[in-house]
XYZ file of N, CA and C in Angstrom:
873
model
N 240.755 -147.689 255.401
C 239.914 -148.297 254.356
C 238.485 -147.744 254.407
N 237.948 -147.565 255.623
C 236.599 -147.022 255.762
C 236.516 -145.606 255.202
N 237.562 -144.817 255.471
C 237.599 -143.447 254.963
C 237.638 -143.449 253.443
N 238.433 -144.349 252.879
C 238.552 -144.450 251.416
C 237.205 -144.809 250.796
N 236.531 -145.822 251.333
C 235.231 -146.241 250.813
C 234.193 -145.129 250.946
N 234.245 -144.403 252.052
C 233.313 -143.290 252.256
C 233.521 -142.197 251.209
N 234.790 -141.923 250.897
C 235.097 -140.914 249.884
C 234.631 -141.361 248.497
N 234.839 -142.629 248.171
C 234.399 -143.154 246.870
C 232.877 -143.039 246.748
N 232.155 -143.422 247.808
C 230.688 -143.335 247.794
C 230.227 -141.891 247.676
N 230.922 -141.016 248.381
C 230.587 -139.586 248.313
C 230.788 -139.058 246.904
N 231.918 -139.385 246.279
C 232.198 -138.932 244.908
C 231.173 -139.479 243.928
N 230.772 -140.731 244.142
C 229.793 -141.362 243.268
C 228.447 -140.640 243.350
N 228.039 -140.317 244.555
C 226.752 -139.640 244.746
C 226.774 -138.247 244.131
N 227.887 -137.538 244.316
C 228.015 -136.187 243.750
C 227.915 -136.234 242.233
N 228.570 -137.219 241.616
C 228.538 -137.339 240.154
C 227.126 -137.629 239.667
N 226.448 -138.586 240.310
C 225.104 -138.973 239.858
C 224.081 -137.865 240.088
N 224.348 -136.995 241.052
C 223.417 -135.915 241.351
C 223.454 -134.822 240.275
N 224.609 -134.690 239.612
C 224.770 -133.659 238.593
C 224.364 -134.229 237.227
N 223.084 -134.089 236.890
C 222.565 -134.671 235.648
C 223.206 -134.047 234.409
N 223.558 -132.762 234.485
C 224.193 -132.097 233.347
C 225.539 -132.723 233.051
N 226.295 -133.018 234.090
C 227.609 -133.633 233.911
C 227.473 -135.018 233.274
N 226.478 -135.753 233.710
C 226.247 -137.080 233.131
C 225.905 -136.960 231.648
N 225.067 -135.972 231.305
C 224.677 -135.786 229.908
C 225.887 -135.450 229.042
N 226.719 -134.511 229.498
C 227.856 -134.100 228.688
C 228.898 -135.208 228.568
N 228.932 -136.126 229.519
C 229.849 -137.260 229.403
C 229.430 -138.188 228.273
N 228.147 -138.099 227.878
C 227.615 -138.944 226.806
C 227.453 -138.188 225.489
N 227.782 -136.886 225.481
C 227.517 -136.062 224.311
C 228.277 -136.531 223.075
N 229.554 -136.874 223.239
C 230.334 -137.308 222.079
C 229.781 -138.611 221.503
N 229.214 -139.458 222.372
C 228.593 -140.705 221.908
C 227.359 -140.394 221.066
N 226.571 -139.424 221.514
C 225.378 -139.017 220.772
C 225.767 -138.468 219.397
N 226.866 -137.707 219.354
C 227.341 -137.147 218.089
C 227.730 -138.267 217.122
N 228.433 -139.280 217.636
C 228.850 -140.402 216.787
C 227.643 -141.123 216.212
N 226.636 -141.371 217.052
C 225.438 -142.072 216.588
C 224.746 -141.259 215.490
N 224.694 -139.928 215.669
C 224.076 -139.072 214.657
C 224.858 -139.121 213.345
N 226.188 -139.023 213.439
C 227.024 -139.087 212.238
C 226.870 -140.438 211.540
N 226.786 -141.488 212.332
C 226.634 -142.840 211.779
C 225.318 -142.963 211.022
N 224.258 -142.450 211.629
C 222.941 -142.544 210.998
C 222.871 -141.714 209.721
N 223.592 -140.565 209.703
C 223.519 -139.662 208.558
C 224.355 -140.162 207.379
N 225.634 -140.530 207.651
C 226.442 -140.915 206.497
C 227.515 -141.974 206.733
N 227.958 -142.209 207.961
C 229.063 -143.144 208.174
C 228.716 -144.568 207.743
N 227.499 -145.017 208.092
C 227.106 -146.376 207.729
C 227.052 -146.550 206.212
N 226.409 -145.618 205.531
C 226.268 -145.713 204.074
C 227.642 -145.654 203.389
N 228.500 -144.773 203.883
C 229.818 -144.625 203.284
C 230.601 -145.936 203.356
N 230.538 -146.592 204.518
C 231.287 -147.835 204.671
C 230.676 -148.959 203.835
N 229.352 -149.042 203.809
C 228.698 -150.089 203.014
C 228.996 -149.905 201.523
N 228.973 -148.657 201.055
C 229.281 -148.382 199.647
C 230.698 -148.834 199.300
N 231.627 -148.638 200.237
C 233.020 -149.044 200.005
C 233.136 -150.562 199.922
N 232.466 -151.265 200.846
C 232.564 -152.728 200.889
C 231.905 -153.350 199.666
N 230.837 -152.714 199.166
C 230.126 -153.260 198.008
C 230.995 -153.319 196.752
N 232.104 -152.622 196.775
C 233.007 -152.660 195.625
C 233.747 -153.996 195.516
N 233.814 -154.741 196.634
C 234.526 -156.024 196.613
C 233.659 -157.195 197.074
N 232.501 -156.916 197.672
C 231.640 -157.990 198.174
C 230.179 -157.622 197.947
N 229.343 -158.644 197.809
C 227.920 -158.429 197.565
C 227.229 -157.936 198.835
N 226.326 -156.968 198.667
C 225.588 -156.422 199.805
C 224.675 -157.486 200.405
N 224.754 -157.667 201.710
C 223.928 -158.642 202.430
C 223.548 -158.066 203.790
N 222.537 -158.646 204.454
C 222.213 -158.203 205.812
C 223.406 -158.367 206.760
N 224.230 -159.394 206.515
C 225.412 -159.617 207.359
C 226.392 -158.450 207.260
N 226.409 -157.789 206.080
C 227.287 -156.637 205.899
C 226.864 -155.488 206.814
N 225.557 -155.266 206.900
C 225.046 -154.218 207.787
C 225.395 -154.550 209.235
N 225.267 -155.813 209.602
C 225.628 -156.240 210.962
C 227.096 -155.960 211.246
N 227.955 -156.279 210.286
C 229.386 -156.055 210.465
C 229.690 -154.571 210.682
N 229.042 -153.712 209.902
C 229.261 -152.270 210.039
C 228.728 -151.777 211.386
N 227.593 -152.325 211.821
C 227.053 -151.959 213.134
C 228.001 -152.385 214.255
N 228.633 -153.535 214.095
C 229.597 -154.001 215.095
C 230.820 -153.090 215.122
N 231.214 -152.605 213.951
C 232.326 -151.651 213.867
C 232.010 -150.400 214.693
N 230.780 -149.907 214.551
C 230.360 -148.737 215.316
C 230.331 -149.033 216.808
N 229.762 -150.183 217.181
C 229.637 -150.534 218.601
C 230.993 -150.543 219.286
N 232.007 -151.097 218.618
C 233.352 -151.145 219.199
C 233.893 -149.740 219.432
N 233.686 -148.854 218.468
C 234.159 -147.480 218.618
C 233.450 -146.741 219.730
N 232.136 -146.935 219.828
C 231.358 -146.279 220.881
C 231.822 -146.708 222.273
N 232.050 -148.002 222.452
C 232.465 -148.512 223.763
C 233.834 -147.958 224.154
N 234.735 -147.866 223.191
C 236.063 -147.325 223.460
C 235.982 -145.851 223.856
N 235.158 -145.090 223.148
C 234.994 -143.666 223.452
C 234.317 -143.453 224.800
N 233.311 -144.273 225.093
C 232.565 -144.099 226.339
C 233.456 -144.250 227.562
N 234.406 -145.176 227.496
C 235.325 -145.360 228.616
C 236.067 -144.069 228.928
N 236.418 -143.317 227.879
C 237.170 -142.073 228.056
C 236.271 -140.945 228.554
N 235.139 -140.739 227.885
C 234.303 -139.583 228.218
C 233.643 -139.697 229.591
N 233.223 -140.897 229.965
C 232.560 -141.039 231.271
C 233.567 -140.920 232.426
N 234.743 -141.500 232.267
C 235.735 -141.380 233.349
C 236.233 -139.946 233.482
N 236.382 -139.250 232.344
C 236.806 -137.846 232.425
C 235.772 -137.016 233.176
N 234.497 -137.243 232.886
C 233.437 -136.455 233.527
C 233.487 -136.576 235.045
N 233.840 -137.748 235.548
C 233.863 -137.934 237.010
C 234.941 -137.090 237.670
N 236.006 -136.777 236.930
C 237.088 -135.978 237.514
C 236.724 -134.503 237.651
N 235.524 -134.141 237.145
C 235.033 -132.793 237.396
C 234.858 -132.557 238.896
N 234.551 -133.629 239.624
C 234.427 -133.534 241.086
C 235.763 -133.151 241.701
N 236.840 -133.743 241.197
C 238.186 -133.455 241.695
C 238.497 -131.974 241.568
N 238.261 -131.436 240.376
C 238.568 -130.027 240.109
C 237.682 -129.119 240.959
N 236.407 -129.471 241.068
C 235.484 -128.659 241.871
C 235.905 -128.656 243.340
N 236.333 -129.800 243.848
C 236.757 -129.880 245.253
C 238.008 -129.038 245.512
N 238.902 -129.012 244.516
C 240.109 -128.184 244.654
C 239.732 -126.704 244.650
N 238.832 -126.328 243.738
C 238.452 -124.927 243.580
C 237.661 -124.419 244.787
N 236.832 -125.285 245.368
C 236.009 -124.862 246.512
C 236.691 -125.139 247.857
N 237.918 -125.647 247.805
C 238.704 -125.960 249.016
C 238.131 -127.131 249.810
N 237.275 -127.930 249.183
C 236.711 -129.084 249.881
C 237.804 -130.093 250.222
N 238.809 -130.190 249.358
C 239.917 -131.115 249.615
C 240.616 -130.764 250.917
N 240.787 -129.475 251.155
C 241.424 -129.040 252.401
C 240.576 -129.434 253.606
N 239.254 -129.392 253.458
C 238.362 -129.800 254.545
C 238.525 -131.292 254.845
N 238.693 -132.105 253.793
C 238.877 -133.543 253.987
C 240.138 -133.815 254.821
N 241.130 -132.977 254.633
C 242.409 -133.204 255.317
C 242.355 -132.898 256.807
N 241.247 -132.302 257.260
C 241.095 -132.101 258.707
C 240.825 -133.432 259.401
N 240.362 -134.412 258.582
C 240.184 -135.776 259.085
C 241.505 -136.525 258.874
N 241.673 -137.652 259.557
C 242.921 -138.420 259.396
C 242.967 -139.171 258.064
N 242.992 -138.396 256.963
C 243.007 -138.973 255.612
C 244.157 -138.354 254.834
N 244.961 -139.162 254.195
C 246.098 -138.652 253.422
C 245.642 -138.106 252.080
N 246.482 -137.269 251.485
C 246.188 -136.739 250.148
C 246.121 -137.868 249.125
N 246.994 -138.851 249.284
C 247.018 -139.980 248.349
C 245.696 -140.749 248.384
N 245.138 -140.919 249.590
C 243.861 -141.625 249.730
C 242.741 -140.848 249.041
N 242.759 -139.520 249.229
C 241.751 -138.671 248.583
C 241.858 -138.788 247.069
N 243.093 -138.700 246.557
C 243.306 -138.776 245.117
C 242.868 -140.127 244.553
N 243.227 -141.193 245.251
C 242.889 -142.527 244.767
C 241.384 -142.763 244.797
N 240.682 -142.091 245.713
C 239.220 -142.244 245.771
C 238.573 -141.686 244.507
N 239.145 -140.613 243.950
C 238.635 -140.060 242.699
C 238.863 -141.037 241.535
N 240.049 -141.653 241.522
C 240.380 -142.606 240.459
C 239.473 -143.837 240.537
N 239.274 -144.337 241.756
C 238.420 -145.518 241.942
C 236.994 -145.217 241.518
N 236.519 -144.012 241.841
C 235.167 -143.626 241.438
C 235.058 -143.559 239.910
N 236.081 -142.989 239.270
C 236.091 -142.906 237.802
C 236.051 -144.300 237.191
N 236.832 -145.204 237.735
C 236.877 -146.571 237.220
C 235.513 -147.246 237.356
N 234.883 -147.115 238.520
C 233.590 -147.764 238.752
C 232.495 -147.186 237.856
N 232.471 -145.855 237.735
C 231.476 -145.210 236.874
C 231.700 -145.621 235.421
N 232.959 -145.582 234.984
C 233.277 -145.944 233.607
C 232.907 -147.382 233.300
N 233.174 -148.274 234.246
C 232.859 -149.690 234.043
C 231.354 -149.910 233.980
N 230.621 -149.242 234.854
C 229.160 -149.385 234.873
C 228.546 -148.880 233.569
N 228.965 -147.694 233.126
C 228.447 -147.132 231.878
C 228.811 -148.020 230.693
N 230.036 -148.535 230.695
C 230.493 -149.372 229.579
C 229.697 -150.672 229.504
N 229.389 -151.251 230.661
C 228.621 -152.493 230.669
C 227.197 -152.254 230.161
N 226.579 -151.172 230.620
C 225.231 -150.836 230.148
C 225.250 -150.580 228.644
N 226.302 -149.875 228.178
C 226.421 -149.591 226.747
C 226.621 -150.870 225.947
N 227.380 -151.810 226.488
C 227.588 -153.097 225.818
C 226.262 -153.826 225.634
N 225.456 -153.850 226.677
C 224.138 -154.496 226.578
C 223.278 -153.776 225.538
N 223.333 -152.447 225.543
C 222.580 -151.669 224.563
C 223.029 -151.956 223.137
N 224.340 -152.067 222.939
C 224.886 -152.375 221.609
C 224.441 -153.756 221.145
N 224.447 -154.710 222.055
C 224.025 -156.063 221.705
C 222.547 -156.092 221.305
N 221.736 -155.348 222.040
C 220.299 -155.279 221.709
C 220.126 -154.645 220.325
N 220.881 -153.578 220.055
C 220.797 -152.900 218.755
C 221.219 -153.824 217.623
N 222.319 -154.544 217.813
C 222.819 -155.449 216.770
C 221.811 -156.560 216.476
N 221.237 -157.127 217.522
C 220.236 -158.191 217.330
C 218.981 -157.624 216.673
N 218.567 -156.422 217.093
C 217.356 -155.812 216.534
C 217.509 -155.480 215.059
N 218.747 -155.292 214.602
C 218.989 -154.974 213.185
C 219.410 -156.198 212.382
N 219.166 -157.402 212.941
C 219.387 -158.625 212.184
C 220.642 -159.404 212.504
N 221.428 -158.927 213.486
C 222.661 -159.622 213.850
C 222.431 -160.665 214.929
N 223.530 -161.242 215.394
C 223.466 -162.271 216.438
C 224.173 -161.787 217.695
N 223.756 -162.338 218.820
C 224.445 -162.055 220.077
C 225.868 -162.615 220.029
N 226.755 -161.982 220.767
C 228.099 -162.526 220.917
C 228.018 -163.892 221.594
N 228.903 -164.782 221.220
C 228.985 -166.059 221.941
C 229.477 -165.779 223.355
N 229.305 -166.731 224.249
C 229.729 -166.547 225.635
C 231.222 -166.236 225.700
N 232.016 -166.960 224.911
C 233.468 -166.735 224.917
C 233.802 -165.328 224.432
N 233.143 -164.873 223.364
C 233.407 -163.529 222.844
C 232.899 -162.457 223.802
N 231.773 -162.727 224.483
C 231.235 -161.757 225.446
C 232.221 -161.567 226.599
N 232.771 -162.659 227.096
C 233.765 -162.583 228.174
C 235.011 -161.846 227.686
N 235.396 -162.105 226.434
C 236.544 -161.427 225.836
C 236.314 -159.919 225.781
N 235.109 -159.520 225.364
C 234.777 -158.095 225.298
C 234.794 -157.474 226.692
N 234.267 -158.175 227.683
C 234.280 -157.660 229.054
C 235.716 -157.444 229.548
N 236.603 -158.379 229.219
C 238.010 -158.248 229.619
C 238.648 -157.032 228.950
N 238.313 -156.816 227.679
C 238.850 -155.646 226.964
C 238.303 -154.358 227.567
N 237.020 -154.364 227.939
C 236.428 -153.188 228.570
C 237.098 -152.878 229.900
N 237.470 -153.913 230.632
C 238.184 -153.718 231.894
C 239.509 -153.000 231.637
N 240.236 -153.458 230.623
C 241.489 -152.798 230.229
C 241.222 -151.370 229.762
N 240.181 -151.211 228.957
C 239.851 -149.918 228.386
C 239.532 -148.879 229.461
N 238.706 -149.253 230.424
C 238.315 -148.322 231.490
C 239.507 -148.007 232.396
N 240.342 -149.008 232.651
C 241.543 -148.772 233.470
C 242.463 -147.772 232.784
N 242.710 -147.983 231.489
C 243.566 -147.064 230.740
C 242.955 -145.665 230.688
N 241.660 -145.590 230.429
C 240.991 -144.287 230.359
C 241.067 -143.554 231.701
N 240.938 -144.285 232.798
C 240.985 -143.669 234.133
C 242.349 -143.058 234.418
N 243.420 -143.823 234.153
C 244.759 -143.293 234.433
C 245.148 -142.214 233.430
N 244.662 -142.318 232.197
C 244.916 -141.286 231.190
C 244.278 -139.968 231.628
N 243.035 -140.032 232.099
C 242.335 -138.816 232.493
C 242.862 -138.233 233.801
N 243.257 -139.085 234.738
C 243.807 -138.540 235.980
C 245.140 -137.848 235.695
N 245.865 -138.331 234.698
C 247.104 -137.663 234.275
C 246.794 -136.277 233.716
N 245.787 -136.176 232.849
C 245.430 -134.881 232.264
C 244.932 -133.898 233.324
N 244.159 -134.408 234.273
C 243.561 -133.541 235.296
C 244.620 -132.950 236.231
N 245.810 -133.553 236.285
C 246.883 -132.996 237.103
C 247.256 -131.579 236.660
N 246.948 -131.240 235.409
C 247.322 -129.939 234.853
C 246.147 -128.957 234.850
N 245.047 -129.339 235.493
C 243.838 -128.501 235.512
C 243.482 -128.164 236.958
N 243.152 -126.897 237.197
C 242.836 -126.516 238.581
C 241.567 -125.680 238.701
N 240.900 -125.379 237.571
C 239.656 -124.602 237.622
C 238.583 -125.294 236.794
N 237.339 -124.979 237.091
C 236.221 -125.560 236.358
C 236.222 -125.127 234.889
N 236.606 -123.878 234.626
C 236.657 -123.404 233.242
C 237.687 -124.187 232.432
N 238.843 -124.412 233.034
C 239.896 -125.173 232.343
C 239.450 -126.614 232.119
N 238.750 -127.169 233.103
C 238.275 -128.541 232.966
C 237.229 -128.651 231.861
N 236.354 -127.653 231.762
C 235.341 -127.658 230.701
C 236.001 -127.613 229.327
N 237.059 -126.809 229.215
C 237.802 -126.728 227.954
C 238.439 -128.072 227.626
N 239.031 -128.698 228.644
C 239.638 -130.013 228.455
C 238.596 -131.026 228.003
N 237.426 -131.002 228.634
C 236.362 -131.931 228.267
C 235.898 -131.740 226.836
N 235.798 -130.478 226.405
C 235.380 -130.183 225.035
C 236.407 -130.687 224.029
N 237.683 -130.406 224.307
C 238.751 -130.819 223.392
C 238.856 -132.340 223.302
N 238.837 -132.993 224.459
C 238.971 -134.455 224.459
C 237.728 -135.124 223.899
N 236.555 -134.598 224.249
C 235.314 -135.181 223.752
C 235.215 -135.110 222.238
N 235.763 -134.022 221.674
C 235.764 -133.880 220.216
C 236.855 -134.721 219.575
N 238.041 -134.662 220.159
C 239.196 -135.324 219.550
C 239.207 -136.832 219.662
N 238.546 -137.372 220.692
C 238.650 -138.822 220.920
C 238.027 -139.611 219.771
N 237.013 -139.054 219.111
C 236.404 -139.747 217.976
C 237.358 -139.890 216.807
N 238.202 -138.867 216.606
C 239.206 -138.931 215.545
C 240.361 -139.846 215.959
N 240.785 -139.723 217.224
C 241.936 -140.488 217.696
C 241.648 -141.983 217.799
N 240.383 -142.347 217.881
C 240.011 -143.761 217.906
C 239.514 -144.248 216.549
N 239.611 -143.386 215.529
C 239.219 -143.795 214.187
C 237.744 -144.087 214.051
N 236.906 -143.297 214.732
C 235.457 -143.519 214.688
C 234.780 -142.498 213.775
N 235.119 -141.215 213.916
C 234.527 -140.195 213.063
C 234.925 -140.400 211.601
N 236.196 -140.692 211.411
C 236.734 -140.864 210.061
C 237.581 -142.134 210.043
N 237.359 -143.053 209.079
C 238.181 -144.269 209.005
C 239.667 -143.928 208.908
N 240.484 -144.717 209.560
C 241.917 -144.459 209.614
C 242.516 -144.361 208.215
N 242.050 -145.199 207.299
C 242.649 -145.274 205.976
C 242.518 -144.027 205.131
N 241.534 -143.151 205.438
C 241.355 -141.942 204.624
C 242.124 -140.752 205.184
N 242.764 -140.914 206.330
C 243.535 -139.840 206.939
C 244.913 -139.736 206.284
N 245.516 -138.549 206.308
C 246.895 -138.428 205.817
C 247.847 -139.230 206.699
N 249.032 -139.506 206.192
C 249.972 -140.401 206.880
C 250.275 -139.975 208.307
N 250.534 -138.664 208.529
C 250.893 -138.217 209.880
C 249.739 -138.437 210.854
N 248.491 -138.250 210.355
C 247.322 -138.447 211.216
C 247.111 -139.934 211.500
N 247.368 -140.783 210.503
C 247.277 -142.227 210.728
C 248.254 -142.660 211.808
N 249.474 -142.156 211.747
C 250.476 -142.501 212.765
C 250.053 -142.010 214.137
N 249.454 -140.809 214.186
C 248.981 -140.253 215.456
C 247.945 -141.176 216.079
N 247.009 -141.655 215.252
C 245.970 -142.569 215.732
C 246.583 -143.876 216.219
N 247.462 -144.461 215.414
C 248.004 -145.786 215.733
C 248.956 -145.772 216.928
N 249.557 -144.605 217.209
C 250.439 -144.519 218.376
C 249.709 -144.006 219.619
N 248.426 -143.695 219.470
C 247.615 -143.252 220.608
C 247.139 -144.493 221.365
N 247.551 -144.690 222.609
C 247.283 -145.957 223.321
C 245.820 -146.357 223.383
N 244.935 -145.378 223.611
C 243.519 -145.712 223.783
C 242.920 -146.283 222.503
N 243.457 -145.902 221.347
C 242.921 -146.421 220.092
C 243.122 -147.929 219.977
N 244.067 -148.470 220.736
C 244.298 -149.918 220.679
C 243.177 -150.692 221.375
N 242.461 -150.040 222.280
C 241.286 -150.702 222.861
C 240.193 -150.818 221.802
N 240.110 -149.816 220.914
C 239.140 -149.864 219.820
C 239.452 -151.019 218.881
N 240.738 -151.193 218.559
C 241.165 -152.278 217.674
C 240.795 -153.635 218.276
N 241.064 -153.807 219.562
C 240.760 -155.075 220.221
C 239.260 -155.346 220.232
N 238.471 -154.311 220.482
C 237.017 -154.474 220.504
C 236.479 -154.797 219.114
N 237.022 -154.142 218.099
C 236.582 -154.430 216.730
C 236.896 -155.875 216.349
N 238.054 -156.333 216.735
C 238.419 -157.714 216.426
C 237.465 -158.689 217.113
N 237.131 -158.402 218.375
C 236.244 -159.297 219.127
C 234.829 -159.297 218.557
N 234.326 -158.115 218.178
C 232.968 -158.007 217.657
C 232.846 -158.539 216.229
N 233.837 -158.251 215.394
C 233.682 -158.399 213.947
C 234.301 -159.663 213.359
N 234.982 -160.438 214.145
C 235.723 -161.577 213.604
C 234.839 -162.512 212.774
N 233.691 -162.890 213.328
C 232.804 -163.829 212.616
C 232.131 -163.176 211.413
N 231.663 -161.933 211.583
C 230.956 -161.278 210.482
C 231.889 -160.965 209.319
N 233.142 -160.641 209.601
C 234.101 -160.396 208.523
C 234.301 -161.663 207.696
N 234.402 -162.798 208.368
C 234.572 -164.074 207.655
C 233.384 -164.367 206.759
N 232.173 -164.021 207.253
C 230.960 -164.278 206.473
C 230.833 -163.323 205.290
N 231.018 -162.026 205.553
C 230.834 -161.009 204.507
C 231.869 -161.150 203.390
N 233.111 -161.458 203.760
C 234.183 -161.505 202.774
C 234.513 -162.936 202.336
N 233.554 -163.827 202.513
C 233.762 -165.210 202.067
C 233.974 -165.238 200.546
N 235.101 -165.786 200.111
C 235.400 -165.865 198.689
C 236.093 -164.651 198.122
N 236.256 -163.598 198.947
C 236.943 -162.378 198.506
C 238.446 -162.569 198.682
N 239.269 -162.100 197.737
C 240.736 -162.235 197.872
C 241.238 -161.691 199.207
N 242.211 -162.386 199.786
C 242.754 -162.015 201.102
C 243.290 -160.596 201.119
N 243.851 -160.153 199.982
C 244.400 -158.789 199.929
C 243.305 -157.738 200.100
N 242.115 -158.003 199.551
C 241.000 -157.058 199.692
C 240.479 -157.043 201.124
N 240.447 -158.218 201.754
C 240.010 -158.304 203.151
C 240.979 -157.534 204.042
N 242.272 -157.747 203.808
C 243.292 -157.053 204.601
C 243.210 -155.541 204.391
N 242.951 -155.126 203.146
C 242.835 -153.697 202.848
C 241.673 -153.077 203.621
N 240.535 -153.791 203.678
C 239.390 -153.292 204.442
C 239.757 -153.148 205.925
N 240.377 -154.186 206.481
C 240.730 -154.160 207.898
C 241.666 -153.004 208.229
N 242.636 -152.762 207.373
C 243.591 -151.676 207.602
C 242.911 -150.319 207.455
N 242.119 -150.157 206.399
C 241.461 -148.871 206.142
C 240.477 -148.492 207.242
N 239.815 -149.489 207.828
C 238.799 -149.201 208.840
C 239.268 -149.490 210.266
N 240.555 -149.634 210.444
C 241.102 -149.734 211.789
C 240.749 -150.992 212.540
N 240.505 -152.074 211.807
C 240.279 -153.358 212.478
C 241.617 -153.963 212.878
N 242.643 -153.651 212.093
C 244.028 -153.956 212.441
C 244.862 -152.732 212.103
N 246.013 -152.596 212.724
C 246.915 -151.484 212.457
C 248.121 -151.964 211.661
N 248.456 -151.199 210.651
C 249.620 -151.484 209.818
C 250.645 -150.382 210.062
N 251.685 -150.703 210.810
C 252.739 -149.737 211.104
C 254.009 -150.143 210.371
N 254.398 -149.296 209.423
C 255.606 -149.553 208.626
C 255.579 -150.919 207.946
N 254.391 -151.279 207.445
C 254.274 -152.538 206.712
C 254.090 -153.762 207.572
N 253.965 -153.591 208.880
C 253.785 -154.721 209.798
C 252.403 -154.632 210.455
N 251.605 -155.690 210.329
C 250.303 -155.731 210.974
C 250.480 -156.056 212.454
N 249.939 -155.206 213.300
C 250.079 -155.422 214.748
C 249.128 -156.518 215.209
N 249.613 -157.396 216.056
C 248.784 -158.463 216.620
C 248.015 -157.932 217.827
N 247.011 -158.690 218.245
C 246.250 -158.326 219.442
C 247.153 -158.309 220.672
N 248.117 -159.224 220.711
C 249.051 -159.272 221.844
C 249.851 -157.984 221.943
N 250.280 -157.465 220.795
C 251.035 -156.208 220.782
C 250.173 -155.065 221.309
N 248.908 -155.017 220.896
C 248.004 -153.962 221.377
C 247.807 -154.054 222.885
N 247.679 -155.274 223.400
C 247.512 -155.457 224.851
C 248.757 -154.981 225.596
N 249.922 -155.293 225.064
C 251.180 -154.853 225.693
C 251.254 -153.331 225.709
N 250.873 -152.694 224.596
C 250.883 -151.233 224.517
C 249.954 -150.639 225.569
N 248.784 -151.235 225.736
C 247.820 -150.749 226.727
C 248.365 -150.897 228.142
N 248.909 -152.067 228.456
C 249.424 -152.315 229.809
C 250.603 -151.400 230.136
N 251.511 -151.240 229.187
C 252.664 -150.354 229.406
C 252.184 -148.912 229.604
N 251.198 -148.498 228.816
C 250.662 -147.138 228.936
C 250.024 -146.918 230.302
N 249.315 -147.920 230.800
C 248.697 -147.810 232.125
C 249.768 -147.587 233.196
N 250.825 -148.367 233.139
C 251.902 -148.256 234.128
C 252.591 -146.897 234.027
N 252.907 -146.475 232.810
C 253.621 -145.209 232.604
C 252.768 -144.024 233.046
N 251.510 -143.983 232.640
C 250.632 -142.870 232.996
C 250.358 -142.821 234.496
N 250.179 -143.991 235.108
C 249.947 -144.036 236.556
C 251.174 -143.536 237.305
N 252.353 -143.952 236.866
C 253.599 -143.521 237.507
C 253.795 -142.015 237.375
N 253.567 -141.484 236.169
C 253.714 -140.041 235.951
C 252.716 -139.251 236.787
N 251.486 -139.757 236.878
C 250.460 -139.069 237.671
C 250.848 -139.007 239.145
N 251.389 -140.101 239.662
C 251.820 -140.144 241.064
C 252.963 -139.167 241.297
N 253.912 -139.129 240.370
C 255.057 -138.228 240.495
C 254.618 -136.767 240.480
N 253.724 -136.432 239.548
C 253.236 -135.052 239.455
C 252.429 -134.682 240.692
N 251.601 -135.616 241.151
C 250.780 -135.365 242.342
C 251.655 -135.106 243.566
N 252.694 -135.911 243.725
C 253.593 -135.726 244.883
C 254.327 -134.397 244.797
N 254.736 -134.034 243.589
C 255.454 -132.787 243.407
C 254.556 -131.587 243.726
N 253.283 -131.664 243.320
C 252.339 -130.580 243.561
C 251.986 -130.437 245.033
N 252.091 -131.528 245.781
C 251.635 -131.507 247.185
C 252.773 -131.637 248.192
N 253.969 -131.249 247.771
C 255.090 -131.260 248.727
C 254.895 -130.161 249.762
């Protein structure tokens, strides 16, 4: 246990020391904020104004939509960045040096995962506080205590899923160049796969299915529901239920698969099953590589 904790602390220090790595883990978030400021917010407000009167609450609702997407993306990008240490240690043979001590390969591997989880959780919590400050500063209200706890629970699920998803991907990477390519591809693609860059409803059918069957996107759905539940009721007060449902489906607040709206419980089950499957596959691949 002492060896494991020492490795986690060592990995944490190495990650925090590399300021460039920290910056690039946040780059996709910066891109989303820029896109939102330039046209995403206006585009969504213009769409909603076709069925509901423009109000300050509408702006709050759209800001909450963005906050949910940012938090979901951050869990992925920050945890992936921490696995750069894993690849660097393999390339520089540092992992082999660790094995001169009485430490198993499994312990070394798990220390990287634990570090990713802790870093991802810390960044996500700071981002949540930042989002809340932004929402209040633009005229919105703080989450209630019950909703705040709900969001924290979803973030816990989100970071866990992102950690096992990224450790699975890293099993196929063994050089820094390959890892940089992976980071670029995932950092760019995660905004589309979580329905943040482009609303789900404007994508072609095959792309919509890709988004809705992508496990991490279900953390975005859960976060949007937690953030936006009250504001949606306020903004769409008196609006026909069909128009409200259309907005939710088009903007990924709920998923409509083959005419069936997925419940929050279904999304949670998808996330939990994905965590188990990805963790199991990662362990199997790791054992096979280190026989």
